[in-house]
Amino acid sequence: MVSVRLEKVTKRFGRVVAVNKVSLDIEDGKLFVLLGPSGSGKSTLLYLIAGIYKPTSGRIYFDGRDVTELPPSLRNVGLVFQNYALYPHMKVFDNIAFPLKLRRLPASKIESKVSEVAKLLHIEELLDRYPAQLSGGQQQRVALARALVKEPAILLLDEPLSNLDALLRIYIRAELKRLQRDLGITAVYVTHDQSEALAIADSIVVINNGVVQQIGSPETIYNEPRNVFVATFIGNPPSNIVRGSIPGGEPCVRVLGGEVCFEGLLGERLSKMPQGEIIVTFRPEHIKVGRERIEGALNVEAEVYEIEPLGRESIMTFVVEDAVIKAVAERGAERLFRIGEKVNLSVKPEHINLFDPETEVNLKYLEM
């Protein structure tokens, strides 16, 4: 197992800054996910760790050893790509064995290692086939086997499930998580799919425009987003985001015609803030839709605009003043509520996040 540390790593391509002063600590034996939209710099960051790219500035360390100038061949990393990158003219056995043949290992040793990793990934019966004879899921397993057979210190995966259908992605991501845990290997996984990241990660780094937005556990990223970008990028449907106001000198926020007061750290910070605007977010699943107000919560009168039954649950859309609000309701909401009906939306204060309107930083993280 190997730990990875990046110190103020920057990568430029001409005038484009793909990665900007990124510092990370990746614990050994953990599955670390780089999450962000397309063009955010996450794959560039992975290739910097792999040694495919060299940083414009900054340093990269494996177990405290500076590897910034080392080529990929000397870093002992295993790479799995989105497009599998299998050799079409080689059978599965030879695809998996290729990195071992480059090391000139004895044939008996190669056969033993290939057999071992094929059994681990349940592809023993595929060894005599060509890639064109395999399904997408089988090809992905072969690509993973080729990365693992060399016994890498770090496993690097660049959107490995993007080309698979939704059901197969769910199945294989569970296999990947189990495999990583059983092997105890340090893994860095790139994805734009926030559901995938939340499902498999030990730690997540959210990146946008080459800048790290937040690093934390899936639970922290989801429930305590550091800024508005993280709050609205993570979650499906994403967080509702509206503008509210603070009266000044009170631990309360007024928003959408309602008012809610806070205790603890948020209450203290609100009480010290002058009158002004505030950004308010809350997740759709934290909204209670009904006809009665809930004491101590933010209560808002809203009009039912649309109801989308999704089997297990329903997505409800509401119009409140000039805002559109999404809520996740229990199955059968279409029978309980009517389009155009006025209802009450309640959100408890512990499920509300507040952000500074200028910096868009969560008040919990804001230095005051």
Tab-separated table of N, CA, C and O in Angstrom, residues 214 219-228 230-232 239-242 244 253 255 260 262 266 270 278-283 286 298 347-356 361-365:
chain	number	residue	atom	x	y	z
A	214	GLN	N	-13.746	21.021	-2.395
A	214	GLN	CA	-13.910	20.431	-1.072
A	214	GLN	C	-13.335	19.030	-1.066
A	214	GLN	O	-13.381	18.317	-2.067
A	219	GLU	N	-20.353	11.491	3.311
A	219	GLU	CA	-21.372	12.065	4.194
A	219	GLU	C	-21.163	13.562	4.387
A	219	GLU	O	-22.114	14.363	4.330
A	220	THR	N	-19.908	13.973	4.599
A	220	THR	CA	-19.614	15.397	4.786
A	220	THR	C	-19.874	16.185	3.514
A	220	THR	O	-20.472	17.263	3.543
A	221	ILE	N	-19.424	15.656	2.388
A	221	ILE	CA	-19.632	16.340	1.102
A	221	ILE	C	-21.118	16.550	0.847
A	221	ILE	O	-21.544	17.606	0.372
A	222	TYR	N	-21.916	15.549	1.178
A	222	TYR	CA	-23.352	15.605	0.885
A	222	TYR	C	-24.096	16.514	1.855
A	222	TYR	O	-24.923	17.329	1.441
A	223	ASN	N	-23.802	16.383	3.129
A	223	ASN	CA	-24.582	17.099	4.146
A	223	ASN	C	-24.018	18.461	4.525
A	223	ASN	O	-24.763	19.332	4.983
A	224	GLU	N	-22.719	18.659	4.348
A	224	GLU	CA	-22.101	19.923	4.735
A	224	GLU	C	-21.231	20.458	3.593
A	224	GLU	O	-20.006	20.565	3.719
A	225	PRO	N	-21.838	20.778	2.453
A	225	PRO	CA	-21.062	21.282	1.311
A	225	PRO	C	-20.334	22.570	1.659
A	225	PRO	O	-20.887	23.443	2.333
A	226	ARG	N	-19.112	22.676	1.192
A	226	ARG	CA	-18.299	23.830	1.546
A	226	ARG	C	-18.743	25.102	0.842
A	226	ARG	O	-18.602	26.198	1.372
A	227	ASN	N	-19.267	24.958	-0.368
A	227	ASN	CA	-19.700	26.137	-1.104
A	227	ASN	C	-20.924	25.811	-1.963
A	227	ASN	O	-21.378	24.663	-2.006
A	228	VAL	N	-21.457	26.808	-2.637
A	228	VAL	CA	-22.682	26.641	-3.416
A	228	VAL	C	-22.471	25.654	-4.559
A	228	VAL	O	-23.372	24.865	-4.876
A	230	VAL	N	-20.590	22.935	-4.681
A	230	VAL	CA	-20.683	21.571	-4.160
A	230	VAL	C	-22.129	21.239	-3.802
A	230	VAL	O	-22.627	20.143	-4.087
A	231	ALA	N	-22.827	22.181	-3.199
A	231	ALA	CA	-24.214	21.958	-2.783
A	231	ALA	C	-25.114	21.633	-3.959
A	231	ALA	O	-26.010	20.784	-3.859
A	232	THR	N	-24.887	22.298	-5.080
A	232	THR	CA	-25.767	22.115	-6.234
A	232	THR	C	-25.262	21.045	-7.198
A	232	THR	O	-26.036	20.529	-8.004
A	239	SER	N	-29.637	20.233	-4.772
A	239	SER	CA	-30.189	21.089	-3.717
A	239	SER	C	-30.988	22.247	-4.308
A	239	SER	O	-30.648	22.786	-5.362
A	240	ASN	N	-32.056	22.605	-3.615
A	240	ASN	CA	-32.763	23.845	-3.936
A	240	ASN	C	-31.912	25.004	-3.450
A	240	ASN	O	-31.330	24.953	-2.355
A	241	ILE	N	-31.813	26.054	-4.253
A	241	ILE	CA	-31.021	27.218	-3.872
A	241	ILE	C	-31.852	28.479	-4.070
A	241	ILE	O	-32.396	28.708	-5.151
A	242	VAL	N	-31.992	29.260	-3.003
A	242	VAL	CA	-32.809	30.477	-3.036
A	242	VAL	C	-32.096	31.586	-2.271
A	242	VAL	O	-31.180	31.334	-1.486
A	244	GLY	N	-32.286	34.530	0.545
A	244	GLY	CA	-33.027	34.934	1.727
A	244	GLY	C	-32.415	36.186	2.314
A	244	GLY	O	-31.525	36.809	1.717
A	253	VAL	N	-33.243	33.525	9.713
A	253	VAL	CA	-33.216	33.804	8.277
A	253	VAL	C	-34.648	33.863	7.778
A	253	VAL	O	-35.484	33.040	8.149
A	255	VAL	N	-36.925	33.628	4.385
A	255	VAL	CA	-36.795	33.130	3.019
A	255	VAL	C	-38.133	32.597	2.532
A	255	VAL	O	-38.870	31.940	3.289
A	260	VAL	N	-36.922	31.014	9.755
A	260	VAL	CA	-36.394	29.898	10.529
A	260	VAL	C	-35.225	30.410	11.360
A	260	VAL	O	-34.435	31.244	10.905
A	262	PHE	N	-31.869	29.460	14.084
A	262	PHE	CA	-30.853	28.422	14.247
A	262	PHE	C	-30.222	28.493	15.635
A	262	PHE	O	-30.179	29.553	16.276
A	266	LEU	N	-24.237	28.095	13.778
A	266	LEU	CA	-24.930	28.935	12.803
A	266	LEU	C	-25.691	30.061	13.486
A	266	LEU	O	-25.687	31.207	13.018
A	270	LEU	N	-24.962	33.986	12.747
A	270	LEU	CA	-26.033	34.839	12.231
A	270	LEU	C	-26.265	36.037	13.139
A	270	LEU	O	-26.516	37.157	12.672
A	278	ILE	N	-28.578	36.477	2.141
A	278	ILE	CA	-27.950	35.196	2.442
A	278	ILE	C	-28.418	34.191	1.393
A	278	ILE	O	-29.535	34.304	0.876
A	279	ILE	N	-27.565	33.244	1.036
A	279	ILE	CA	-27.966	32.172	0.124
A	279	ILE	C	-28.373	30.971	0.957
A	279	ILE	O	-27.661	30.562	1.885
A	280	VAL	N	-29.520	30.406	0.644
A	280	VAL	CA	-30.091	29.294	1.416
A	280	VAL	C	-30.233	28.079	0.506
A	280	VAL	O	-30.737	28.184	-0.617
A	281	THR	N	-29.758	26.903	0.974
A	281	THR	CA	-29.968	25.671	0.215
A	281	THR	C	-30.530	24.588	1.129
A	281	THR	O	-30.231	24.554	2.323
A	282	PHE	N	-31.325	23.723	0.540
A	282	PHE	CA	-31.841	22.543	1.257
A	282	PHE	C	-32.176	21.486	0.221
A	282	PHE	O	-32.577	21.786	-0.900
A	283	ARG	N	-31.990	20.235	0.602
A	283	ARG	CA	-32.137	19.141	-0.346
A	283	ARG	C	-33.605	18.724	-0.501
A	283	ARG	O	-34.384	18.802	0.457
A	286	HIS	N	-35.255	16.460	2.060
A	286	HIS	CA	-35.426	16.982	3.417
A	286	HIS	C	-36.671	17.857	3.565
A	286	HIS	O	-36.912	18.406	4.643
A	298	LEU	N	-38.597	25.715	8.942
A	298	LEU	CA	-38.955	26.700	7.929
A	298	LEU	C	-40.246	26.221	7.277
A	298	LEU	O	-40.297	25.121	6.727
A	347	VAL	N	-38.999	22.501	6.301
A	347	VAL	CA	-37.606	22.044	6.329
A	347	VAL	C	-37.036	22.367	7.706
A	347	VAL	O	-37.046	23.533	8.127
A	348	LYS	N	-36.534	21.341	8.394
A	348	LYS	CA	-35.952	21.563	9.719
A	348	LYS	C	-34.615	22.306	9.585
A	348	LYS	O	-33.883	22.109	8.598
A	349	PRO	N	-34.271	23.130	10.554
A	349	PRO	CA	-33.051	23.956	10.451
A	349	PRO	C	-31.770	23.145	10.283
A	349	PRO	O	-30.827	23.599	9.624
A	350	GLU	N	-31.727	21.923	10.848
A	350	GLU	CA	-30.506	21.120	10.722
A	350	GLU	C	-30.274	20.628	9.295
A	350	GLU	O	-29.187	20.137	8.967
A	351	HIS	N	-31.283	20.766	8.441
A	351	HIS	CA	-31.151	20.348	7.052
A	351	HIS	C	-30.945	21.526	6.107
A	351	HIS	O	-30.976	21.352	4.876
A	352	ILE	N	-30.722	22.700	6.667
A	352	ILE	CA	-30.546	23.910	5.858
A	352	ILE	C	-29.091	24.349	5.920
A	352	ILE	O	-28.475	24.365	6.989
A	353	ASN	N	-28.531	24.681	4.753
A	353	ASN	CA	-27.180	25.237	4.690
A	353	ASN	C	-27.253	26.689	4.243
A	353	ASN	O	-28.054	27.046	3.374
A	354	LEU	N	-26.431	27.528	4.860
A	354	LEU	CA	-26.410	28.956	4.572
A	354	LEU	C	-25.049	29.357	4.011
A	354	LEU	O	-24.008	28.904	4.508
A	355	PHE	N	-25.067	30.229	2.983
A	355	PHE	CA	-23.831	30.599	2.296
A	355	PHE	C	-23.723	32.114	2.179
A	355	PHE	O	-24.723	32.806	1.938
A	356	ASP	N	-22.496	32.603	2.346
A	356	ASP	CA	-22.228	34.023	2.173
A	356	ASP	C	-22.523	34.406	0.717
A	356	ASP	O	-22.043	33.734	-0.212
A	361	VAL	N	-19.365	30.767	0.206
A	361	VAL	CA	-18.828	29.778	1.138
A	361	VAL	C	-19.846	29.523	2.243
A	361	VAL	O	-20.506	30.449	2.730
A	362	ASN	N	-19.980	28.273	2.642
A	362	ASN	CA	-20.865	27.861	3.728
A	362	ASN	C	-20.471	28.597	5.013
A	362	ASN	O	-19.283	28.671	5.361
A	363	LEU	N	-21.456	29.139	5.720
A	363	LEU	CA	-21.161	29.870	6.967
A	363	LEU	C	-20.451	28.992	7.981
A	363	LEU	O	-19.708	29.475	8.831
A	364	LYS	N	-20.654	27.648	7.898
A	364	LYS	CA	-19.972	26.739	8.826
A	364	LYS	C	-18.465	26.755	8.624
A	364	LYS	O	-17.697	26.456	9.540
A	365	TYR	N	-18.032	27.041	7.403
A	365	TYR	CA	-16.600	27.018	7.075
A	365	TYR	C	-16.000	28.432	6.995
A	365	TYR	O	-14.779	28.575	6.939
